[in-house]
Amino acid sequence: MTYEHIKAIHIIFVVSWFAGLFYLPRLFVYHTEANSKPEPEKKVIQEQFQKMEKILFNAIMVPAMWLTLISGSTLVYLTWWDSFAQHSWLHLKLSFVVCLVIYHFFAGN
Protein backbone atom coordinates (compact mmCIF):
# COMPACT_ATOMS: atom_id res chain seq x y z
CA MET A 1 0.00 0.00 0.00
CA THR A 2 1.31 3.42 -0.87
CA TYR A 3 1.20 6.62 1.11
CA GLU A 4 -1.65 7.92 -1.08
CA HIS A 5 -3.77 4.82 -0.40
CA ILE A 6 -3.30 5.13 3.35
CA LYS A 7 -4.11 8.84 3.21
CA ALA A 8 -7.30 8.14 1.22
CA ILE A 9 -8.35 5.49 3.75
CA HIS A 10 -7.65 7.94 6.56
CA ILE A 11 -9.77 10.68 4.98
CA ILE A 12 -12.68 8.32 4.26
CA PHE A 13 -12.81 7.04 7.83
CA VAL A 14 -12.33 10.50 9.38
CA VAL A 15 -15.40 11.66 7.45
CA SER A 16 -17.34 8.55 8.56
CA TRP A 17 -16.32 9.01 12.18
CA PHE A 18 -17.21 12.70 12.21
CA ALA A 19 -20.56 12.02 10.58
CA GLY A 20 -21.34 9.68 13.46
CA LEU A 21 -20.03 12.15 16.04
CA PHE A 22 -22.39 14.81 14.68
CA TYR A 23 -25.40 12.54 14.10
CA LEU A 24 -25.40 10.71 17.45
CA PRO A 25 -26.22 13.83 19.53
CA ARG A 26 -29.03 14.60 17.06
CA LEU A 27 -30.46 11.15 17.71
CA PHE A 28 -30.24 11.88 21.45
CA VAL A 29 -32.30 15.04 20.90
CA TYR A 30 -34.93 13.12 18.92
CA HIS A 31 -34.94 10.43 21.61
CA THR A 32 -35.57 13.05 24.31
CA GLU A 33 -38.25 14.81 22.25
CA ALA A 34 -40.16 11.53 22.14
CA ASN A 35 -40.94 12.00 25.85
CA SER A 36 -43.68 14.44 24.89
CA LYS A 37 -45.56 11.80 22.85
CA PRO A 38 -48.46 9.74 24.24
CA GLU A 39 -47.49 6.43 25.85
CA PRO A 40 -47.89 3.74 23.17
CA GLU A 41 -46.20 5.92 20.54
CA LYS A 42 -43.53 7.10 22.99
CA LYS A 43 -42.38 3.58 23.80
CA VAL A 44 -42.12 2.52 20.15
CA ILE A 45 -40.26 5.66 19.11
CA GLN A 46 -37.81 5.53 22.02
CA GLU A 47 -37.04 1.86 21.37
CA GLN A 48 -36.36 2.66 17.72
CA PHE A 49 -34.05 5.57 18.57
CA GLN A 50 -32.23 3.44 21.13
CA LYS A 51 -31.68 0.79 18.47
CA MET A 52 -30.49 3.41 15.95
CA GLU A 53 -28.08 4.93 18.49
CA LYS A 54 -26.61 1.53 19.33
CA ILE A 55 -26.14 0.56 15.67
CA LEU A 56 -24.63 3.93 14.79
CA PHE A 57 -22.15 3.76 17.63
CA ASN A 58 -21.14 0.09 17.45
CA ALA A 59 -21.35 -0.58 13.71
CA ILE A 60 -20.19 2.72 12.24
CA MET A 61 -18.47 4.98 14.75
CA VAL A 62 -16.27 2.48 16.58
CA PRO A 63 -14.80 0.84 13.43
CA ALA A 64 -14.39 4.26 11.78
CA MET A 65 -12.57 5.55 14.87
CA TRP A 66 -10.19 2.60 14.98
CA LEU A 67 -9.45 2.72 11.26
CA THR A 68 -8.90 6.48 11.53
CA LEU A 69 -6.46 6.02 14.41
CA ILE A 70 -4.62 3.15 12.72
CA SER A 71 -4.29 4.90 9.35
CA GLY A 72 -3.39 8.21 11.03
CA SER A 73 -0.72 6.54 13.15
CA THR A 74 0.65 4.89 10.03
CA LEU A 75 0.83 8.25 8.28
CA VAL A 76 2.63 9.81 11.25
CA TYR A 77 5.09 6.93 11.28
CA LEU A 78 5.74 7.06 7.54
CA THR A 79 5.97 10.83 7.24
CA TRP A 80 7.05 12.54 10.44
CA TRP A 81 8.51 9.90 12.75
CA ASP A 82 12.15 10.92 12.20
CA SER A 83 11.44 14.54 13.14
CA PHE A 84 8.44 14.03 15.43
CA ALA A 85 9.82 16.25 18.23
CA GLN A 86 10.20 19.23 15.89
CA HIS A 87 6.57 19.35 14.76
CA SER A 88 4.69 21.14 17.53
CA TRP A 89 1.61 21.45 15.30
CA LEU A 90 1.46 17.65 15.16
CA HIS A 91 1.55 17.41 18.95
CA LEU A 92 -1.37 19.87 19.12
CA LYS A 93 -3.28 17.92 16.47
CA LEU A 94 -2.75 14.63 18.31
CA SER A 95 -3.95 16.22 21.56
CA PHE A 96 -7.15 17.20 19.76
CA VAL A 97 -7.47 13.62 18.52
CA VAL A 98 -7.21 12.41 22.12
CA CYS A 99 -10.00 14.85 23.04
CA LEU A 100 -12.13 13.49 20.17
CA VAL A 101 -11.62 9.92 21.36
CA ILE A 102 -12.69 10.95 24.89
CA TYR A 103 -15.79 12.68 23.44
CA HIS A 104 -16.48 9.59 21.33
CA PHE A 105 -16.68 7.32 24.38
CA PHE A 106 -18.51 9.98 26.40
CA ALA A 107 -21.19 10.19 23.70
CA GLY A 108 -21.37 6.40 23.46
CA ASN A 109 -22.29 5.98 27.12
Tab-separated table of C-alpha atoms in Angstrom:
chain	number	residue	atom	x	y	z
A	1	MET	CA	0.000	0.000	0.000
A	2	THR	CA	1.306	3.421	-0.872
A	3	TYR	CA	1.198	6.616	1.114
A	4	GLU	CA	-1.646	7.916	-1.080
A	5	HIS	CA	-3.773	4.825	-0.401
A	6	ILE	CA	-3.305	5.132	3.352
A	7	LYS	CA	-4.109	8.835	3.208
A	8	ALA	CA	-7.301	8.136	1.217
A	9	ILE	CA	-8.350	5.485	3.747
A	10	HIS	CA	-7.646	7.935	6.556
A	11	ILE	CA	-9.771	10.682	4.980
A	12	ILE	CA	-12.676	8.320	4.258
A	13	PHE	CA	-12.811	7.044	7.828
A	14	VAL	CA	-12.331	10.497	9.383
A	15	VAL	CA	-15.397	11.657	7.451
A	16	SER	CA	-17.339	8.554	8.558
A	17	TRP	CA	-16.321	9.007	12.180
A	18	PHE	CA	-17.205	12.700	12.209
A	19	ALA	CA	-20.563	12.020	10.579
A	20	GLY	CA	-21.339	9.682	13.463
A	21	LEU	CA	-20.031	12.152	16.043
A	22	PHE	CA	-22.393	14.808	14.676
A	23	TYR	CA	-25.396	12.545	14.101
A	24	LEU	CA	-25.396	10.713	17.447
A	25	PRO	CA	-26.220	13.830	19.526
A	26	ARG	CA	-29.029	14.603	17.061
A	27	LEU	CA	-30.462	11.152	17.714
A	28	PHE	CA	-30.236	11.876	21.452
A	29	VAL	CA	-32.302	15.037	20.903
A	30	TYR	CA	-34.932	13.120	18.924
A	31	HIS	CA	-34.944	10.434	21.615
A	32	THR	CA	-35.566	13.047	24.306
A	33	GLU	CA	-38.247	14.810	22.255
A	34	ALA	CA	-40.157	11.530	22.141
A	35	ASN	CA	-40.939	11.998	25.849
A	36	SER	CA	-43.682	14.439	24.885
A	37	LYS	CA	-45.556	11.797	22.846
A	38	PRO	CA	-48.461	9.738	24.244
A	39	GLU	CA	-47.488	6.433	25.855
A	40	PRO	CA	-47.888	3.745	23.171
A	41	GLU	CA	-46.203	5.919	20.541
A	42	LYS	CA	-43.527	7.101	22.989
A	43	LYS	CA	-42.375	3.583	23.799
A	44	VAL	CA	-42.119	2.518	20.154
A	45	ILE	CA	-40.259	5.663	19.107
A	46	GLN	CA	-37.815	5.528	22.018
A	47	GLU	CA	-37.043	1.856	21.375
A	48	GLN	CA	-36.358	2.662	17.719
A	49	PHE	CA	-34.051	5.568	18.571
A	50	GLN	CA	-32.229	3.442	21.131
A	51	LYS	CA	-31.681	0.791	18.471
A	52	MET	CA	-30.489	3.410	15.953
A	53	GLU	CA	-28.079	4.929	18.495
A	54	LYS	CA	-26.613	1.534	19.327
A	55	ILE	CA	-26.143	0.555	15.671
A	56	LEU	CA	-24.634	3.926	14.786
A	57	PHE	CA	-22.154	3.760	17.632
A	58	ASN	CA	-21.144	0.095	17.454
A	59	ALA	CA	-21.346	-0.583	13.709
A	60	ILE	CA	-20.191	2.722	12.235
A	61	MET	CA	-18.474	4.975	14.749
A	62	VAL	CA	-16.269	2.477	16.581
A	63	PRO	CA	-14.804	0.841	13.434
A	64	ALA	CA	-14.385	4.259	11.783
A	65	MET	CA	-12.569	5.551	14.866
A	66	TRP	CA	-10.186	2.597	14.985
A	67	LEU	CA	-9.452	2.719	11.263
A	68	THR	CA	-8.904	6.485	11.526
A	69	LEU	CA	-6.465	6.022	14.411
A	70	ILE	CA	-4.621	3.154	12.721
A	71	SER	CA	-4.288	4.900	9.352
A	72	GLY	CA	-3.388	8.209	11.028
A	73	SER	CA	-0.722	6.537	13.151
A	74	THR	CA	0.655	4.889	10.033
A	75	LEU	CA	0.826	8.253	8.281
A	76	VAL	CA	2.627	9.809	11.247
A	77	TYR	CA	5.086	6.929	11.283
A	78	LEU	CA	5.738	7.063	7.544
A	79	THR	CA	5.966	10.832	7.243
A	80	TRP	CA	7.051	12.537	10.440
A	81	TRP	CA	8.515	9.900	12.745
A	82	ASP	CA	12.150	10.915	12.199
A	83	SER	CA	11.438	14.538	13.137
A	84	PHE	CA	8.439	14.031	15.433
A	85	ALA	CA	9.819	16.246	18.231
A	86	GLN	CA	10.203	19.226	15.886
A	87	HIS	CA	6.568	19.349	14.760
A	88	SER	CA	4.690	21.143	17.528
A	89	TRP	CA	1.606	21.447	15.300
A	90	LEU	CA	1.458	17.649	15.159
A	91	HIS	CA	1.546	17.415	18.949
A	92	LEU	CA	-1.373	19.875	19.119
A	93	LYS	CA	-3.278	17.916	16.473
A	94	LEU	CA	-2.752	14.634	18.312
A	95	SER	CA	-3.949	16.216	21.561
A	96	PHE	CA	-7.153	17.198	19.758
A	97	VAL	CA	-7.471	13.619	18.517
A	98	VAL	CA	-7.214	12.409	22.121
A	99	CYS	CA	-10.001	14.846	23.044
A	100	LEU	CA	-12.128	13.486	20.173
A	101	VAL	CA	-11.620	9.916	21.365
A	102	ILE	CA	-12.691	10.952	24.885
A	103	TYR	CA	-15.785	12.676	23.440
A	104	HIS	CA	-16.482	9.589	21.333
A	105	PHE	CA	-16.684	7.324	24.378
A	106	PHE	CA	-18.508	9.979	26.402
A	107	ALA	CA	-21.193	10.190	23.696
A	108	GLY	CA	-21.369	6.404	23.463
A	109	ASN	CA	-22.290	5.977	27.117
